[in-house]
Short mmCIF file of C-alpha atoms and ligand atoms in Angstrom, two decimals:
data_model
loop_
_atom_site.label_atom_id
_atom_site.label_comp_id
_atom_site.label_asym_id
_atom_site.label_seq_id
_atom_site.Cartn_x
_atom_site.Cartn_y
_atom_site.Cartn_z
CA MET A 1 150.85 46.32 104.27
CA ASN A 2 150.83 47.90 101.15
CA GLU A 3 151.94 51.94 99.81
CA THR A 4 148.51 52.05 98.58
CA SER A 5 147.12 51.20 102.03
CA GLN A 6 149.17 53.61 104.05
CA THR A 7 148.27 56.42 102.42
CA ILE A 8 144.13 55.79 102.33
CA LEU A 9 144.07 55.20 106.00
CA LYS A 10 145.81 56.76 109.66
CA PRO A 11 146.91 54.15 112.10
CA SER A 12 147.19 55.90 115.30
CA GLY A 13 148.88 54.10 118.60
CA GLY A 14 149.75 50.93 116.29
CA SER A 15 146.52 50.40 115.01
CA ALA A 16 143.39 52.19 112.07
CA ASN A 17 139.98 52.25 113.75
CA PHE A 18 137.12 54.10 111.40
CA ILE A 19 135.20 56.68 113.84
CA SER A 20 135.02 59.86 111.94
CA VAL A 21 137.13 61.87 108.90
CA SER A 22 140.12 62.62 110.33
CA ASP A 23 140.89 58.38 110.83
CA VAL A 24 141.16 59.01 106.81
CA SER A 25 143.91 60.93 105.46
CA ASP A 26 143.19 60.25 101.09
CA ILE A 27 139.46 60.01 101.04
CA ASN A 28 139.72 60.06 97.24
CA ALA A 29 141.81 57.25 96.74
CA LEU A 30 139.61 55.63 100.07
CA VAL A 31 136.11 56.80 97.45
CA ASP A 32 138.46 55.47 94.67
CA LYS A 33 138.82 51.87 95.85
CA ALA A 34 135.08 52.16 96.50
CA LEU A 35 134.29 51.96 92.81
CA THR A 36 136.39 50.11 91.71
CA TYR A 37 134.49 47.16 94.38
CA LYS A 38 132.22 47.87 92.82
CA THR A 39 132.60 47.61 89.35
CA ASN A 40 134.83 43.93 90.78
CA PRO A 41 133.53 43.49 94.12
CA TYR A 42 134.77 39.68 94.49
CA LYS A 43 138.77 40.88 93.73
CA ASP A 44 139.92 40.00 96.49
CA LYS A 45 137.90 37.49 97.96
CA HIS A 46 141.10 35.93 99.74
CA LEU A 47 142.23 39.14 101.20
CA GLY A 48 139.67 37.98 104.44
CA THR A 49 140.06 34.43 104.69
CA ASN A 50 140.17 33.33 108.09
CA LYS A 51 139.26 36.92 109.34
CA ARG A 52 136.25 37.50 111.66
CA ILE A 53 133.78 41.00 111.84
CA GLY A 54 131.66 40.98 114.83
CA LEU A 55 129.04 43.69 114.11
CA LEU A 56 127.05 44.38 117.08
CA PHE A 57 124.10 46.88 117.19
CA LEU A 58 122.91 48.40 120.06
CA ASN A 59 120.36 50.03 118.27
CA PRO A 60 118.56 48.57 114.86
CA SER A 61 119.57 48.95 111.64
CA LEU A 62 118.91 47.73 107.67
CA ARG A 63 121.26 49.39 105.18
CA THR A 64 124.47 49.48 107.67
CA ARG A 65 123.73 46.05 109.35
CA LEU A 66 123.14 44.14 105.78
CA SER A 67 125.74 45.67 103.52
CA THR A 68 128.40 46.40 105.58
CA GLN A 69 127.37 41.90 106.17
CA VAL A 70 127.92 41.97 101.98
CA ALA A 71 130.44 44.06 101.94
CA ALA A 72 132.68 41.72 104.18
CA GLN A 73 131.22 38.32 102.68
CA ASN A 74 132.84 39.78 99.96
CA LEU A 75 136.08 40.27 101.14
CA GLY A 76 135.94 36.47 102.40
CA MET A 77 134.89 37.34 105.68
CA GLU A 78 132.90 35.40 108.56
CA THR A 79 130.29 37.81 109.31
CA ILE A 80 128.66 37.44 112.40
CA VAL A 81 125.95 39.50 113.90
CA PHE A 82 124.33 40.35 117.29
CA ASN A 83 121.86 43.03 118.43
CA VAL A 84 123.30 43.70 121.80
CA ASP A 85 120.41 45.73 122.29
CA LYS A 86 118.21 42.65 122.74
CA GLU A 87 119.82 40.05 122.81
CA GLY A 88 122.64 40.48 125.35
CA TRP A 89 123.50 42.28 128.60
CA ALA A 90 123.11 45.25 129.21
CA LEU A 91 125.93 46.95 129.58
CA GLU A 92 127.57 49.52 131.61
CA PHE A 93 130.11 51.82 130.11
CA GLY A 94 131.27 54.82 133.20
CA GLU A 95 134.98 53.62 134.50
CA GLY A 96 133.97 53.45 138.33
CA ALA A 97 130.87 52.24 137.35
CA ILE A 98 129.07 50.56 140.60
CA MET A 99 127.07 48.53 138.98
CA ASN A 100 124.48 48.02 140.98
CA GLY A 101 122.01 48.90 139.64
CA ALA A 102 119.94 47.86 135.72
CA THR A 103 123.36 47.12 133.87
CA VAL A 104 124.65 44.13 134.22
CA GLU A 105 128.43 43.95 132.49
CA HIS A 106 130.74 46.40 131.51
CA VAL A 107 131.95 46.94 128.72
CA LYS A 108 136.14 46.29 130.05
CA ASP A 109 135.12 43.05 130.88
CA ALA A 110 132.96 42.26 127.53
CA ALA A 111 135.65 44.53 124.80
CA PRO A 112 138.16 42.18 125.24
CA ILE A 113 136.17 38.84 124.96
CA LEU A 114 135.11 40.51 121.49
CA GLY A 115 138.53 41.59 120.44
CA ASN A 116 139.54 37.93 120.54
CA TYR A 117 136.65 36.84 119.37
CA PHE A 118 137.05 38.71 116.31
CA ASP A 119 139.60 40.71 114.10
CA ILE A 120 137.47 43.14 113.46
CA LEU A 121 134.54 44.50 115.86
CA CYS A 122 132.13 47.13 114.59
CA ILE A 123 129.41 49.52 116.40
CA ARG A 124 126.25 50.41 116.26
CA THR A 125 125.42 53.58 118.83
CA PHE A 126 123.04 55.58 118.80
CA PRO A 127 122.49 58.86 121.04
CA ALA A 128 120.02 58.89 123.95
CA LEU A 129 119.85 62.91 123.24
CA LYS A 130 119.48 63.71 127.28
CA ASN A 131 122.80 65.11 127.63
CA ARG A 132 124.63 66.63 125.36
CA GLU A 133 128.02 66.50 127.19
CA ASP A 134 127.42 62.74 127.31
CA ASP A 135 126.71 61.84 123.75
CA TYR A 136 128.83 64.19 122.36
CA SER A 137 131.97 62.27 124.49
CA GLU A 138 130.86 59.65 122.66
CA MET A 139 131.28 57.41 125.07
CA TYR A 140 130.26 53.85 124.49
CA ILE A 141 132.51 53.72 121.51
CA ASN A 142 135.88 55.07 123.06
CA GLN A 143 135.19 52.48 125.51
CA PHE A 144 135.16 49.67 122.57
CA ILE A 145 138.48 50.98 121.03
CA LYS A 146 139.62 51.58 124.46
CA TYR A 147 139.30 48.05 125.75
CA ALA A 148 138.67 45.48 122.49
CA GLY A 149 142.11 45.98 121.60
CA VAL A 150 141.13 45.03 117.84
CA PRO A 151 139.87 47.61 114.78
CA VAL A 152 136.62 49.32 115.18
CA ILE A 153 134.15 49.97 112.68
CA SER A 154 131.58 52.75 113.19
CA LEU A 155 128.28 51.72 112.28
CA GLU A 156 126.38 55.05 112.97
CA SER A 157 127.98 56.25 116.75
CA ALA A 158 126.64 58.93 119.07
CA THR A 159 127.36 62.51 116.94
CA LEU A 160 128.43 60.28 113.21
CA HIS A 161 128.30 57.93 110.90
CA PRO A 162 131.52 57.95 108.44
CA LEU A 163 129.90 54.76 106.49
CA GLN A 164 126.99 56.77 105.89
CA SER A 165 128.88 60.53 105.01
CA LEU A 166 131.68 57.34 102.73
CA THR A 167 129.23 56.74 100.19
CA ASP A 168 127.71 60.12 100.40
CA ILE A 169 130.74 61.46 98.10
CA ILE A 170 131.39 57.66 96.23
CA THR A 171 127.55 58.28 95.00
CA ILE A 172 128.59 62.59 94.21
CA LYS A 173 131.47 61.28 92.58
CA GLU A 174 129.94 58.68 90.43
CA SER A 175 127.39 60.99 89.71
CA LEU A 176 130.04 63.63 88.60
CA LEU A 177 131.95 60.54 85.92
CA ASN A 178 128.69 59.44 84.32
CA ALA A 179 127.51 63.35 83.64
CA PRO A 180 129.52 65.58 84.36
CA LEU A 181 128.52 69.50 84.84
CA GLU A 182 129.36 71.56 82.26
CA MET A 183 131.38 75.06 82.98
CA LYS A 184 131.90 74.23 87.28
CA ASP A 185 134.45 74.49 89.05
CA LYS A 186 132.67 72.97 92.01
CA PRO A 187 129.67 71.78 92.08
CA LYS A 188 127.09 73.03 94.43
CA VAL A 189 126.22 70.57 97.46
CA VAL A 190 122.97 71.72 99.35
CA LEU A 191 122.39 70.13 103.57
CA THR A 192 118.96 70.85 103.63
CA TRP A 193 117.66 70.51 107.24
CA ALA A 194 113.83 68.85 107.35
CA PRO A 195 110.83 68.60 109.29
CA HIS A 196 110.16 65.54 110.99
CA VAL A 197 107.27 63.58 113.23
CA LYS A 198 110.73 63.42 116.25
CA PRO A 199 113.78 64.44 117.38
CA LEU A 200 116.79 63.11 115.65
CA PRO A 201 120.53 62.83 116.15
CA GLN A 202 122.38 65.33 113.72
CA CYS A 203 124.47 62.32 113.60
CA VAL A 204 124.34 61.89 109.34
CA ALA A 205 124.13 65.62 109.48
CA ASN A 206 127.69 66.67 111.33
CA SER A 207 129.01 63.38 109.24
CA PHE A 208 127.90 65.01 106.12
CA SER A 209 129.98 68.49 106.82
CA GLU A 210 133.66 67.05 108.21
CA TRP A 211 132.90 65.05 105.42
CA ILE A 212 131.83 67.62 102.66
CA ASN A 213 134.33 70.24 104.48
CA ALA A 214 137.59 67.95 103.67
CA TRP A 215 136.74 66.59 100.77
CA GLY A 216 137.48 70.03 99.54
CA GLU A 217 135.56 69.29 95.61
CA THR A 218 132.45 70.69 96.36
CA ASP A 219 131.09 74.79 96.80
CA PHE A 220 128.94 73.45 100.29
CA VAL A 221 125.79 75.11 101.44
CA ILE A 222 123.79 73.96 104.21
CA THR A 223 120.44 75.57 105.08
CA HIS A 224 117.86 74.90 108.60
CA PRO A 225 115.94 77.03 110.18
CA GLN A 226 117.15 79.44 112.64
CA GLY A 227 118.04 77.61 116.40
CA LEU A 228 119.31 73.99 115.06
CA GLU A 229 122.99 75.50 113.79
CA LEU A 230 124.74 72.55 114.08
CA ALA A 231 128.28 72.21 115.81
CA ASP A 232 130.94 74.71 114.49
CA LYS A 233 134.09 71.58 114.80
CA PHE A 234 131.93 70.25 111.59
CA THR A 235 130.14 72.85 109.48
CA LYS A 236 133.16 74.82 109.62
CA GLY A 237 133.71 76.48 106.39
CA ALA A 238 129.76 75.95 105.42
CA THR A 239 128.65 79.29 103.89
CA ILE A 240 125.09 78.58 106.23
CA ILE A 241 121.59 80.37 105.01
CA HIS A 242 118.53 80.33 107.04
CA ASN A 243 116.30 80.63 103.83
CA GLN A 244 116.08 77.91 102.18
CA ASP A 245 114.84 79.06 98.79
CA GLU A 246 117.85 80.94 98.18
CA ALA A 247 120.96 78.16 99.68
CA LEU A 248 118.81 76.03 96.84
CA SER A 249 119.75 78.16 94.00
CA GLY A 250 121.59 76.52 91.91
CA ALA A 251 121.86 73.20 93.77
CA ASP A 252 123.67 70.69 91.76
CA PHE A 253 123.08 67.76 94.36
CA VAL A 254 120.14 68.43 97.75
CA TYR A 255 120.76 66.70 100.39
CA VAL A 256 117.87 65.93 102.66
CA LYS A 257 118.02 65.16 106.43
CA ASN A 258 116.18 66.17 109.37
CA TRP A 259 118.34 66.74 113.17
CA SER A 260 117.25 68.09 116.28
CA SER A 261 118.35 71.40 117.50
CA TYR A 262 122.79 71.11 119.03
CA ASN A 263 122.27 74.73 120.89
CA ASP A 264 119.00 73.96 123.06
CA TYR A 265 119.95 69.52 122.87
CA GLY A 266 117.34 67.27 121.34
CA LYS A 267 114.53 68.92 121.00
CA MET A 268 112.79 69.58 117.88
CA HIS A 269 113.23 73.68 118.07
CA SER A 270 110.77 73.89 114.04
CA ASN A 271 108.26 70.81 111.80
CA ASP A 272 108.17 73.38 109.47
CA ALA A 273 106.22 71.51 107.01
CA ASP A 274 107.54 74.41 103.89
CA TRP A 275 110.87 73.31 104.85
CA MET A 276 110.03 69.83 102.71
CA LEU A 277 111.82 69.27 99.61
CA THR A 278 108.98 69.35 96.62
CA ASN A 279 109.69 69.78 92.82
CA GLU A 280 108.57 72.88 93.47
CA LYS A 281 111.54 73.95 94.85
CA LEU A 282 113.77 71.34 92.92
CA LYS A 283 112.79 74.49 89.74
CA LEU A 284 115.23 76.36 91.95
CA THR A 285 118.56 75.05 91.50
CA ASN A 286 120.06 73.16 88.26
CA ASN A 287 117.97 70.34 87.92
CA ALA A 288 119.64 68.84 91.01
CA LYS A 289 119.77 64.51 92.07
CA VAL A 290 118.60 64.49 95.88
CA MET A 291 120.10 61.79 98.58
CA HIS A 292 118.57 60.27 102.04
CA CYS A 293 120.93 58.26 103.51
CA LEU A 294 117.10 56.62 104.30
CA PRO A 295 115.01 55.28 106.09
CA VAL A 296 113.29 58.54 105.03
CA ARG A 297 109.42 59.63 106.25
CA ARG A 298 107.48 59.62 103.22
CA ASN A 299 105.51 63.03 102.96
CA VAL A 300 106.70 64.12 106.47
CA GLU A 301 111.19 64.91 105.50
CA LEU A 302 110.42 64.02 101.44
CA SER A 303 108.21 63.99 99.40
CA ASP A 304 107.23 60.58 96.81
CA GLU A 305 106.77 63.11 93.90
CA ILE A 306 110.47 63.61 94.66
CA LEU A 307 111.95 60.10 96.23
CA ASP A 308 109.72 58.24 93.30
CA GLY A 309 111.00 61.12 90.30
CA ALA A 310 114.23 60.58 88.07
CA ASN A 311 116.37 63.34 89.98
CA SER A 312 116.29 60.80 93.66
CA LEU A 313 119.89 59.39 94.33
CA VAL A 314 118.20 57.34 96.60
CA THR A 315 118.14 54.51 95.64
CA LYS A 316 121.79 54.42 94.59
CA GLU A 317 123.16 55.98 97.17
CA ALA A 318 122.11 52.53 99.83
CA SER A 319 123.07 50.34 97.39
CA ASN A 320 126.64 52.18 97.28
CA ARG A 321 127.49 51.42 101.24
CA VAL A 322 127.98 48.06 100.36
CA TRP A 323 130.77 49.69 98.44
CA ALA A 324 132.08 52.11 101.25
CA ALA A 325 132.34 48.98 103.94
CA GLN A 326 133.97 47.09 101.28
CA ALA A 327 136.46 50.02 101.15
CA VAL A 328 136.81 50.60 104.63
CA ILE A 329 137.13 46.83 105.62
CA SER A 330 140.03 45.67 102.74
CA GLU A 331 141.60 48.99 104.74
CA LEU A 332 141.73 47.64 107.87
CA LEU A 333 142.59 43.86 106.28
CA THR A 334 145.26 45.46 105.36
CA LEU A 335 146.62 47.38 107.76
CA SER A 336 146.56 45.14 110.42
N1 LIG B 1 121.11 55.05 106.56
C1 LIG B 1 121.51 54.47 107.46
O1 LIG B 1 122.33 53.86 108.27
O2 LIG B 1 120.29 53.28 106.93
P1 LIG B 1 120.87 52.36 108.25
O3 LIG B 1 119.97 52.83 109.57
O4 LIG B 1 118.44 51.17 108.07
O5 LIG B 1 121.86 51.53 108.94
#
């Protein structure tokens, strides 16, 4: 274990995980490490020799699945992907469950085996959006952490998407390094709700909020229709404005994302098309760069003219997923 790595991720109880911003002690150091990998992807190509990473998907993915594999392979690791939802036994997560229904295998039996097969375990598990208490308990990923016995990386859990949020800060910092904003202490970052055809989790918005707040290097504003408030524990520190035009005024970065209601849990509450970002709305900003985690519903959530325009960072943002994953995996390999 080197001195630098001790300051970037926080080991707890002897091992480290990457589940939320709470697992990170130095966001800027992790971002800088990722940007170093972007410049030199193979500089630690032997760090993961004879190490194996397992990627478990209980839900679909394009970017997270592929970027994490590329990142691990850049570090010399062997990667194995397992689509648990399609190819595995239906898992039971409840302690003391009487398994006389649809579930076939308990996580407390499966996870220790996976912990023996892999040096790092990565898991994607979306919320059901039916019961807030269940989803916000993060039982699925916590049960893997409890029983796997190896470091666990969240590939998006019921309430958070930390690799996405780390990527988002990398992308903002990279953009600032390439074109510094003049005469501003802090860039203005606006997270704006956008319409969608169906209710989506709050994960990306929660996670972006907690990371941006913890980073502390921006003037952070969140805008959404009434009734779509996110959980205070993630947004505390941000300015909440319900008038989107007012919120966008002078913005340097606009992060676009749909989410369903936290208070009236999982309901859509609004599908107001006026909230879709357009070039006309972009005129209110400081020629803002526009971000979105993808996948995106074109001309519902975000307009073609923005996605295909000069201000869009979305392709660069998605490409940066590799460097975020590589920095995190590298830290966990160094710590273990
Ligand atoms: N942004 C993101 O997590 O994309 P995927 O769902 O395709 O992995």
